[in-house]
Every structure is written in C-alpha cells, then in structure tokens.
Amino acid sequence: MKPRAIIFFDLDGTLLIGPNQIDESSLEAIKLLRQSGYLPVIATGRARHEIESVLEQTGIEALITMNGQYVVNANELIYSNPLKVADMNALKEAALSKNYNVTYYSDAEITSERADDQWTELNYQSLHSSYPQHRPQLYTEKEIYLMLLMTKEPDPELLTGFPQFSFLRNTPYGYDVVPKGASKAVGILQFIEQQGFEGIPTYAFGDGINDMEMFKLVDKGVAMGNAVAPLKEIAHHITDDFKQSGIYNGLKHYGLI
C-alpha cells in the first residue's frame, strides 16, 4: 500500500536533540504518522552505522544517508553513488598541502587521514561523535560515498578548484564533499522513483545548508526554529526550535498528526 504522504527528517539539529537522543514529542509524532498511513524517512548527512540507535528508537526503515549518496529501504540498498578514487586522491593531496585534514565514509566505517587534527576533533564533538580511526587507506580499499574536508574558513582556491565535487557546509568546522550535483534531493528522487511513489505529497524537516536542495524538491519544506537563515528563507513554514517540540508542532501545522 502506498503512503498518504512521505515526510523526510534531517537528524542533527532537527530530529536529534542530543547524542542519539530524540525528544519524546518527536517519537510520539512518528508513531502517530505511521498509524495514519504516512511514511517517515530519515534524510541525513550521516552514515547508517552512525544512527543504529535512532533507527531502533523510531522504527524507521527508509534512509537517505550521506547526503543522498546511499539510500536504503527495509535493509535493501536502493541507490548508491560512490566517489571516484582518483578524484579523492587529488582532493586529499591538495587538502594536506594546505594543512587541512580529510575523513572518509564507507557504508560501514569512518576513517581519518590524520591521527590528530584540531578542526576534526571539534567537528566530531559538535556531532556528539568520537574522532574517526586513523586509517588513511580506506578510500583505496572500499567504496567511499562521502568525504569531509576540515577547514573552518572557506578556501576559495580549493572550493573552486575541484569542479567534480559539491562542497556542503555542514558544521562550522568542515564541508561535506560529494560528487558534483549530488544532494539529499537526488537520493530522495531515487527513493521515490524506485519505490513507485511518484505523485505522493512530500514534506521535509531540516535546519542546515545541506537541507536546501531537499527543501527545493519537496512539496513543503519545514525549517526548524534553530535553522540557518538561508534555509528559513526558502521554507514553506518555520516551526519551533528542535528542543521545543518543533517536529511535533510542524506536523500538527500541516494536519499530519
């Protein structure tokens, strides 16, 4: 049976209010959505292996992960779009020459080019995660779907020197790096097409720059009260802060619960 509507939820700053912690009102809202025939989907920059606790708490099985690079439904891989080794190697060399670290995301692990780096440490602290293991060779051994470039200040030379990539500011300490044109929106389109969900109303909740393409795609984009200004500017509705029942109240606004 097709869902009445599909609702995509970002995690950090949206559904998550702490380390793998979800507000009780959000858990109740997701329960009510499912009871009413709506389909909740996670749409995140994180990899699946980082969010197992979230999946257990919510029962959500449809995932747009690594900014649309890896899409799963009910444990079935629907779509993946790995980065090219030669492109990653070129970016790594350029980054290291400027004293920037990079990290690599496969479907099962995250590793770091450097064993110790200030911005990397701060980045993962902000995400309530630990510093990745030091195993630079991961990108030559397994398919990589996302890289992080660790720099607090924009580097125009680097950001414009690799047209094969899109650089998405996700935290104050680094950029998510995906193939040019890749985004949560691309993953969502793949999910909708391959599940035969065309024509079904779509909603999205988010707070960050990497949610902008998703907001442009769905029928209704709901920005959290704590969202960045550019996302609020294109949102159809601005709900409350993520720690003040923003998910529940946003769904209530549209009559979904």
PDB file of C-alpha atoms in Angstrom:
ATOM      1  CA  MET A   1       0.000   0.000   0.000  1.00  0.00           C
ATOM      2  CA  LYS A   2       1.315   3.436  -0.898  1.00  0.00           C
ATOM      3  CA  PRO A   3       1.686   6.004   1.890  1.00  0.00           C
ATOM      4  CA  ARG A   4      -0.622   9.013   2.118  1.00  0.00           C
ATOM      5  CA  ALA A   5       2.442  11.274   2.241  1.00  0.00           C
ATOM      6  CA  ILE A   6       6.196  10.975   2.807  1.00  0.00           C
ATOM      7  CA  ILE A   7       7.964  13.037   5.468  1.00  0.00           C
ATOM      8  CA  PHE A   8      11.765  13.364   5.351  1.00  0.00           C
ATOM      9  CA  PHE A   9      13.592  14.184   8.587  1.00  0.00           C
ATOM     10  CA  ASP A  10      17.113  15.542   8.931  1.00  0.00           C
ATOM     11  CA  LEU A  11      18.836  14.399  12.129  1.00  0.00           C
ATOM     12  CA  ASP A  12      21.326  16.788  13.751  1.00  0.00           C
ATOM     13  CA  GLY A  13      19.581  19.956  14.858  1.00  0.00           C
ATOM     14  CA  THR A  14      16.242  18.562  13.695  1.00  0.00           C
ATOM     15  CA  LEU A  15      15.162  15.137  14.943  1.00  0.00           C
ATOM     16  CA  LEU A  16      18.098  14.695  17.338  1.00  0.00           C
ATOM     17  CA  ILE A  17      18.238  16.882  20.442  1.00  0.00           C
ATOM     18  CA  GLY A  18      21.413  15.245  21.785  1.00  0.00           C
ATOM     19  CA  PRO A  19      23.702  12.240  21.205  1.00  0.00           C
ATOM     20  CA  ASN A  20      21.268   9.734  19.627  1.00  0.00           C
ATOM     21  CA  GLN A  21      18.573  11.408  21.732  1.00  0.00           C
ATOM     22  CA  ILE A  22      15.110  12.096  20.308  1.00  0.00           C
ATOM     23  CA  ASP A  23      12.516  14.275  22.006  1.00  0.00           C
ATOM     24  CA  GLU A  24       9.546  12.333  23.359  1.00  0.00           C
ATOM     25  CA  SER A  25       7.171  14.522  21.370  1.00  0.00           C
ATOM     26  CA  SER A  26       9.004  13.597  18.163  1.00  0.00           C
ATOM     27  CA  LEU A  27       8.813   9.890  18.941  1.00  0.00           C
ATOM     28  CA  GLU A  28       5.095  10.262  19.578  1.00  0.00           C
ATOM     29  CA  ALA A  29       4.697  12.186  16.323  1.00  0.00           C
ATOM     30  CA  ILE A  30       6.444   9.484  14.303  1.00  0.00           C
ATOM     31  CA  LYS A  31       4.236   6.849  15.928  1.00  0.00           C
ATOM     32  CA  LEU A  32       1.123   8.836  15.001  1.00  0.00           C
ATOM     33  CA  LEU A  33       2.347   9.338  11.428  1.00  0.00           C
ATOM     34  CA  ARG A  34       2.721   5.632  10.880  1.00  0.00           C
ATOM     35  CA  GLN A  35      -0.636   4.844  12.455  1.00  0.00           C
ATOM     36  CA  SER A  36      -2.263   7.264   9.991  1.00  0.00           C
ATOM     37  CA  GLY A  37      -0.613   5.795   6.902  1.00  0.00           C
ATOM     38  CA  TYR A  38       2.201   8.321   6.465  1.00  0.00           C
ATOM     39  CA  LEU A  39       5.806   7.268   5.770  1.00  0.00           C
ATOM     40  CA  PRO A  40       8.620   8.801   7.880  1.00  0.00           C
ATOM     41  CA  VAL A  41      12.058   8.739   6.233  1.00  0.00           C
ATOM     42  CA  ILE A  42      15.443   9.841   7.586  1.00  0.00           C
ATOM     43  CA  ALA A  43      17.444  12.153   5.297  1.00  0.00           C
ATOM     44  CA  THR A  44      20.871  12.820   6.798  1.00  0.00           C
ATOM     45  CA  GLY A  45      24.495  13.555   6.099  1.00  0.00           C
ATOM     46  CA  ARG A  46      25.387  10.726   8.448  1.00  0.00           C
ATOM     47  CA  ALA A  47      26.074   7.116   7.503  1.00  0.00           C
ATOM     48  CA  ARG A  48      23.749   4.326   8.590  1.00  0.00           C
ATOM     49  CA  HIS A  49      26.222   2.779  11.000  1.00  0.00           C
ATOM     50  CA  GLU A  50      26.209   6.050  12.977  1.00  0.00           C
ATOM     51  CA  ILE A  51      22.463   6.043  13.571  1.00  0.00           C
ATOM     52  CA  GLU A  52      21.511   2.499  14.559  1.00  0.00           C
ATOM     53  CA  SER A  53      20.140   3.755  17.886  1.00  0.00           C
ATOM     54  CA  VAL A  54      17.930   6.263  16.059  1.00  0.00           C
ATOM     55  CA  LEU A  55      16.531   3.517  13.846  1.00  0.00           C
ATOM     56  CA  GLU A  56      15.854   1.337  16.873  1.00  0.00           C
ATOM     57  CA  GLN A  57      14.035   4.142  18.713  1.00  0.00           C
ATOM     58  CA  THR A  58      11.896   5.257  15.767  1.00  0.00           C
ATOM     59  CA  GLY A  59      11.429   2.026  13.823  1.00  0.00           C
ATOM     60  CA  ILE A  60      12.186   3.963  10.635  1.00  0.00           C
ATOM     61  CA  GLU A  61      13.471   1.718   7.839  1.00  0.00           C
ATOM     62  CA  ALA A  62      13.766   4.145   4.905  1.00  0.00           C
ATOM     63  CA  LEU A  63      17.036   6.073   4.872  1.00  0.00           C
ATOM     64  CA  ILE A  64      18.589   8.741   2.656  1.00  0.00           C
ATOM     65  CA  THR A  65      22.125   8.768   4.055  1.00  0.00           C
ATOM     66  CA  MET A  66      25.436  10.519   3.369  1.00  0.00           C
ATOM     67  CA  ASN A  67      23.624  13.441   1.713  1.00  0.00           C
ATOM     68  CA  GLY A  68      21.784  11.253  -0.775  1.00  0.00           C
ATOM     69  CA  GLN A  69      24.743   9.065  -1.672  1.00  0.00           C
ATOM     70  CA  TYR A  70      23.439   5.857  -0.102  1.00  0.00           C
ATOM     71  CA  VAL A  71      19.716   5.052   0.006  1.00  0.00           C
ATOM     72  CA  VAL A  72      18.220   2.074   1.848  1.00  0.00           C
ATOM     73  CA  ASN A  73      14.704   0.808   2.455  1.00  0.00           C
ATOM     74  CA  ALA A  74      13.969  -2.133   4.737  1.00  0.00           C
ATOM     75  CA  ASN A  75      17.654  -3.164   4.647  1.00  0.00           C
ATOM     76  CA  GLU A  76      17.651  -3.185   0.840  1.00  0.00           C
ATOM     77  CA  LEU A  77      20.147  -0.925  -0.947  1.00  0.00           C
ATOM     78  CA  ILE A  78      18.194   1.156  -3.464  1.00  0.00           C
ATOM     79  CA  TYR A  79      20.813   3.579  -4.742  1.00  0.00           C
ATOM     80  CA  SER A  80      24.498   4.350  -4.220  1.00  0.00           C
ATOM     81  CA  ASN A  81      26.875   6.804  -5.839  1.00  0.00           C
ATOM     82  CA  PRO A  82      30.498   6.314  -4.723  1.00  0.00           C
ATOM     83  CA  LEU A  83      33.223   8.896  -5.184  1.00  0.00           C
ATOM     84  CA  LYS A  84      35.997   8.207  -7.693  1.00  0.00           C
ATOM     85  CA  VAL A  85      39.358   7.193  -6.223  1.00  0.00           C
ATOM     86  CA  ALA A  86      41.357   9.498  -8.493  1.00  0.00           C
ATOM     87  CA  ASP A  87      39.199  12.483  -7.531  1.00  0.00           C
ATOM     88  CA  MET A  88      39.508  11.704  -3.826  1.00  0.00           C
ATOM     89  CA  ASN A  89      43.252  11.326  -4.097  1.00  0.00           C
ATOM     90  CA  ALA A  90      43.593  14.702  -5.823  1.00  0.00           C
ATOM     91  CA  LEU A  91      41.494  16.447  -3.183  1.00  0.00           C
ATOM     92  CA  LYS A  92      43.375  14.721  -0.385  1.00  0.00           C
ATOM     93  CA  GLU A  93      46.740  15.876  -1.731  1.00  0.00           C
ATOM     94  CA  ALA A  94      45.524  19.452  -2.166  1.00  0.00           C
ATOM     95  CA  ALA A  95      43.987  19.493   1.312  1.00  0.00           C
ATOM     96  CA  LEU A  96      47.075  18.142   3.027  1.00  0.00           C
ATOM     97  CA  SER A  97      49.248  20.682   1.210  1.00  0.00           C
ATOM     98  CA  LYS A  98      47.186  23.385   2.911  1.00  0.00           C
ATOM     99  CA  ASN A  99      47.263  21.626   6.280  1.00  0.00           C
ATOM    100  CA  TYR A 100      43.603  20.534   6.106  1.00  0.00           C
ATOM    101  CA  ASN A 101      42.527  17.079   7.189  1.00  0.00           C
ATOM    102  CA  VAL A 102      40.012  14.871   5.382  1.00  0.00           C
ATOM    103  CA  THR A 103      37.901  11.941   6.551  1.00  0.00           C
ATOM    104  CA  TYR A 104      36.293   9.135   4.547  1.00  0.00           C
ATOM    105  CA  TYR A 105      32.870   7.495   4.862  1.00  0.00           C
ATOM    106  CA  SER A 106      32.174   3.994   3.592  1.00  0.00           C
ATOM    107  CA  ASP A 107      28.924   2.133   4.207  1.00  0.00           C
ATOM    108  CA  ALA A 108      30.362   0.661   7.396  1.00  0.00           C
ATOM    109  CA  GLU A 109      33.073   2.921   8.840  1.00  0.00           C
ATOM    110  CA  ILE A 110      34.646   6.369   9.030  1.00  0.00           C
ATOM    111  CA  THR A 111      38.392   6.938   8.936  1.00  0.00           C
ATOM    112  CA  SER A 112      40.694   9.944   9.091  1.00  0.00           C
ATOM    113  CA  GLU A 113      43.707  10.897   7.017  1.00  0.00           C
ATOM    114  CA  ARG A 114      45.379  12.286  10.140  1.00  0.00           C
ATOM    115  CA  ALA A 115      45.523  10.810  13.610  1.00  0.00           C
ATOM    116  CA  ASP A 116      45.219  14.208  15.285  1.00  0.00           C
ATOM    117  CA  ASP A 117      43.671  17.419  13.983  1.00  0.00           C
ATOM    118  CA  GLN A 118      42.052  20.328  15.827  1.00  0.00           C
ATOM    119  CA  TRP A 119      39.183  21.011  13.423  1.00  0.00           C
ATOM    120  CA  THR A 120      38.429  17.326  13.019  1.00  0.00           C
ATOM    121  CA  GLU A 121      38.179  16.933  16.773  1.00  0.00           C
ATOM    122  CA  LEU A 122      35.857  19.943  17.069  1.00  0.00           C
ATOM    123  CA  ASN A 123      33.756  18.781  14.115  1.00  0.00           C
ATOM    124  CA  TYR A 124      33.001  15.378  15.585  1.00  0.00           C
ATOM    125  CA  GLN A 125      32.485  16.838  19.052  1.00  0.00           C
ATOM    126  CA  SER A 126      29.799  19.095  17.568  1.00  0.00           C
ATOM    127  CA  LEU A 127      28.135  15.966  16.163  1.00  0.00           C
ATOM    128  CA  HIS A 128      28.466  14.146  19.510  1.00  0.00           C
ATOM    129  CA  SER A 129      30.748  11.615  17.827  1.00  0.00           C
ATOM    130  CA  SER A 130      34.249  10.363  18.539  1.00  0.00           C
ATOM    131  CA  TYR A 131      37.319  11.080  16.438  1.00  0.00           C
ATOM    132  CA  PRO A 132      37.457   8.639  13.482  1.00  0.00           C
ATOM    133  CA  GLN A 133      40.038   5.889  13.447  1.00  0.00           C
ATOM    134  CA  HIS A 134      43.301   6.722  11.696  1.00  0.00           C
ATOM    135  CA  ARG A 135      43.269   4.584   8.555  1.00  0.00           C
ATOM    136  CA  PRO A 136      44.013   6.771   5.525  1.00  0.00           C
ATOM    137  CA  GLN A 137      43.985   3.895   3.063  1.00  0.00           C
ATOM    138  CA  LEU A 138      40.255   3.225   3.446  1.00  0.00           C
ATOM    139  CA  TYR A 139      39.446   5.107   0.239  1.00  0.00           C
ATOM    140  CA  THR A 140      41.644   2.742  -1.755  1.00  0.00           C
ATOM    141  CA  GLU A 141      40.080  -0.367  -0.190  1.00  0.00           C
ATOM    142  CA  LYS A 142      36.339   0.311  -0.105  1.00  0.00           C
ATOM    143  CA  GLU A 143      33.805   2.447  -1.901  1.00  0.00           C
ATOM    144  CA  ILE A 144      33.539   5.895  -0.323  1.00  0.00           C
ATOM    145  CA  TYR A 145      30.307   7.850  -0.509  1.00  0.00           C
ATOM    146  CA  LEU A 146      31.233  10.976   1.435  1.00  0.00           C
ATOM    147  CA  MET A 147      34.373  12.876   2.394  1.00  0.00           C
ATOM    148  CA  LEU A 148      34.718  15.630   4.972  1.00  0.00           C
ATOM    149  CA  LEU A 149      37.128  18.491   4.329  1.00  0.00           C
ATOM    150  CA  MET A 150      38.168  20.049   7.625  1.00  0.00           C
ATOM    151  CA  THR A 151      38.555  23.808   7.432  1.00  0.00           C
ATOM    152  CA  LYS A 152      36.829  26.490   9.459  1.00  0.00           C
ATOM    153  CA  GLU A 153      37.446  29.261   6.954  1.00  0.00           C
ATOM    154  CA  PRO A 154      36.376  28.921   3.294  1.00  0.00           C
ATOM    155  CA  ASP A 155      39.293  28.400   0.913  1.00  0.00           C
ATOM    156  CA  PRO A 156      38.144  29.761  -2.480  1.00  0.00           C
ATOM    157  CA  GLU A 157      41.083  28.217  -4.310  1.00  0.00           C
ATOM    158  CA  LEU A 158      40.281  24.758  -3.014  1.00  0.00           C
ATOM    159  CA  LEU A 159      36.490  25.031  -3.172  1.00  0.00           C
ATOM    160  CA  THR A 160      36.532  26.199  -6.802  1.00  0.00           C
ATOM    161  CA  GLY A 161      39.486  24.092  -7.910  1.00  0.00           C
ATOM    162  CA  PHE A 162      37.556  20.815  -7.896  1.00  0.00           C
ATOM    163  CA  PRO A 163      34.501  21.207 -10.144  1.00  0.00           C
ATOM    164  CA  GLN A 164      33.828  17.466  -9.890  1.00  0.00           C
ATOM    165  CA  PHE A 165      32.715  17.970  -6.259  1.00  0.00           C
ATOM    166  CA  SER A 166      29.982  19.770  -4.377  1.00  0.00           C
ATOM    167  CA  PHE A 167      31.116  21.205  -1.033  1.00  0.00           C
ATOM    168  CA  LEU A 168      28.318  21.477   1.537  1.00  0.00           C
ATOM    169  CA  ARG A 169      28.968  23.336   4.795  1.00  0.00           C
ATOM    170  CA  ASN A 170      27.527  21.057   7.469  1.00  0.00           C
ATOM    171  CA  THR A 171      29.292  22.241  10.635  1.00  0.00           C
ATOM    172  CA  PRO A 172      31.423  25.318  11.430  1.00  0.00           C
ATOM    173  CA  TYR A 173      34.500  23.111  11.119  1.00  0.00           C
ATOM    174  CA  GLY A 174      34.150  21.312   7.813  1.00  0.00           C
ATOM    175  CA  TYR A 175      32.492  20.627   4.496  1.00  0.00           C
ATOM    176  CA  ASP A 176      30.705  17.514   3.307  1.00  0.00           C
ATOM    177  CA  VAL A 177      32.168  16.542  -0.070  1.00  0.00           C
ATOM    178  CA  VAL A 178      30.039  14.664  -2.606  1.00  0.00           C
ATOM    179  CA  PRO A 179      30.102  14.307  -6.401  1.00  0.00           C
ATOM    180  CA  LYS A 180      29.023  17.444  -8.236  1.00  0.00           C
ATOM    181  CA  GLY A 181      25.235  17.735  -8.203  1.00  0.00           C
ATOM    182  CA  ALA A 182      24.728  15.094  -5.524  1.00  0.00           C
ATOM    183  CA  SER A 183      22.452  16.013  -2.624  1.00  0.00           C
ATOM    184  CA  LYS A 184      19.710  14.717  -0.368  1.00  0.00           C
ATOM    185  CA  ALA A 185      17.310  15.709  -3.155  1.00  0.00           C
ATOM    186  CA  VAL A 186      18.961  13.294  -5.591  1.00  0.00           C
ATOM    187  CA  GLY A 187      18.675  10.465  -3.074  1.00  0.00           C
ATOM    188  CA  ILE A 188      15.042  11.329  -2.435  1.00  0.00           C
ATOM    189  CA  LEU A 189      14.268  11.276  -6.154  1.00  0.00           C
ATOM    190  CA  GLN A 190      15.862   7.846  -6.452  1.00  0.00           C
ATOM    191  CA  PHE A 191      13.870   6.620  -3.457  1.00  0.00           C
ATOM    192  CA  ILE A 192      10.569   7.909  -4.821  1.00  0.00           C
ATOM    193  CA  GLU A 193      11.163   6.571  -8.320  1.00  0.00           C
ATOM    194  CA  GLN A 194      12.340   3.120  -7.321  1.00  0.00           C
ATOM    195  CA  GLN A 195       9.552   2.658  -4.778  1.00  0.00           C
ATOM    196  CA  GLY A 196       6.882   3.830  -7.212  1.00  0.00           C
ATOM    197  CA  PHE A 197       5.870   6.741  -5.007  1.00  0.00           C
ATOM    198  CA  GLU A 198       5.515   9.392  -7.713  1.00  0.00           C
ATOM    199  CA  GLY A 199       2.702  11.853  -7.093  1.00  0.00           C
ATOM    200  CA  ILE A 200       2.595  11.305  -3.337  1.00  0.00           C
ATOM    201  CA  PRO A 201       2.790  14.530  -1.247  1.00  0.00           C
ATOM    202  CA  THR A 202       6.216  15.136   0.281  1.00  0.00           C
ATOM    203  CA  TYR A 203       7.370  17.129   3.310  1.00  0.00           C
ATOM    204  CA  ALA A 204      10.821  17.729   4.781  1.00  0.00           C
ATOM    205  CA  PHE A 205      12.132  18.982   8.125  1.00  0.00           C
ATOM    206  CA  GLY A 206      15.649  20.400   8.397  1.00  0.00           C
ATOM    207  CA  ASP A 207      17.936  23.049   9.815  1.00  0.00           C
ATOM    208  CA  GLY A 208      21.101  23.248   7.701  1.00  0.00           C
ATOM    209  CA  ILE A 209      22.625  24.265   4.394  1.00  0.00           C
ATOM    210  CA  ASN A 210      22.742  20.635   3.266  1.00  0.00           C
ATOM    211  CA  ASP A 211      18.926  20.586   3.506  1.00  0.00           C
ATOM    212  CA  MET A 212      18.388  23.321   0.918  1.00  0.00           C
ATOM    213  CA  GLU A 213      18.163  21.122  -2.179  1.00  0.00           C
ATOM    214  CA  MET A 214      15.779  18.836  -0.324  1.00  0.00           C
ATOM    215  CA  PHE A 215      13.536  21.816   0.504  1.00  0.00           C
ATOM    216  CA  LYS A 216      13.515  22.900  -3.127  1.00  0.00           C
ATOM    217  CA  LEU A 217      12.365  19.429  -4.178  1.00  0.00           C
ATOM    218  CA  VAL A 218       9.602  18.541  -1.720  1.00  0.00           C
ATOM    219  CA  ASP A 219       6.105  19.987  -1.682  1.00  0.00           C
ATOM    220  CA  LYS A 220       6.522  21.543   1.779  1.00  0.00           C
ATOM    221  CA  GLY A 221       9.812  22.340   3.495  1.00  0.00           C
ATOM    222  CA  VAL A 222       9.630  22.963   7.253  1.00  0.00           C
ATOM    223  CA  ALA A 223      12.584  24.804   8.802  1.00  0.00           C
ATOM    224  CA  MET A 224      13.294  24.325  12.483  1.00  0.00           C
ATOM    225  CA  GLY A 225      13.318  27.442  14.652  1.00  0.00           C
ATOM    226  CA  ASN A 226      17.072  26.967  15.032  1.00  0.00           C
ATOM    227  CA  ALA A 227      17.661  26.627  11.262  1.00  0.00           C
ATOM    228  CA  VAL A 228      20.183  28.735   9.354  1.00  0.00           C
ATOM    229  CA  ALA A 229      18.789  31.872   7.722  1.00  0.00           C
ATOM    230  CA  PRO A 230      19.146  30.712   4.080  1.00  0.00           C
ATOM    231  CA  LEU A 231      17.013  27.635   4.797  1.00  0.00           C
ATOM    232  CA  LYS A 232      14.354  29.670   6.567  1.00  0.00           C
ATOM    233  CA  GLU A 233      14.171  31.961   3.545  1.00  0.00           C
ATOM    234  CA  ILE A 234      13.082  29.126   1.238  1.00  0.00           C
ATOM    235  CA  ALA A 235      10.965  27.200   3.772  1.00  0.00           C
ATOM    236  CA  HIS A 236       7.208  26.978   3.404  1.00  0.00           C
ATOM    237  CA  HIS A 237       6.851  27.030   7.181  1.00  0.00           C
ATOM    238  CA  ILE A 238       9.101  27.747  10.164  1.00  0.00           C
ATOM    239  CA  THR A 239       8.327  25.630  13.203  1.00  0.00           C
ATOM    240  CA  ASP A 240       9.691  25.797  16.746  1.00  0.00           C
ATOM    241  CA  ASP A 241      13.218  25.007  17.905  1.00  0.00           C
ATOM    242  CA  PHE A 242      14.298  21.365  17.702  1.00  0.00           C
ATOM    243  CA  LYS A 243      14.358  21.213  21.516  1.00  0.00           C
ATOM    244  CA  GLN A 244      10.909  22.775  21.840  1.00  0.00           C
ATOM    245  CA  SER A 245       8.705  20.202  20.079  1.00  0.00           C
ATOM    246  CA  GLY A 246       9.472  21.656  16.652  1.00  0.00           C
ATOM    247  CA  ILE A 247       8.866  18.356  14.859  1.00  0.00           C
ATOM    248  CA  TYR A 248       5.529  17.716  16.574  1.00  0.00           C
ATOM    249  CA  ASN A 249       4.297  21.270  16.085  1.00  0.00           C
ATOM    250  CA  GLY A 250       5.358  21.378  12.443  1.00  0.00           C
ATOM    251  CA  LEU A 251       3.485  18.179  11.659  1.00  0.00           C
ATOM    252  CA  LYS A 252       0.496  19.499  13.574  1.00  0.00           C
ATOM    253  CA  HIS A 253       0.585  22.680  11.482  1.00  0.00           C
ATOM    254  CA  TYR A 254       0.019  20.646   8.320  1.00  0.00           C
ATOM    255  CA  GLY A 255      -2.584  18.354   9.860  1.00  0.00           C
ATOM    256  CA  LEU A 256      -0.381  15.282   9.548  1.00  0.00           C
ATOM    257  CA  ILE A 257      -0.908  14.325  13.182  1.00  0.00           C
TER     258      ILE A 257
END
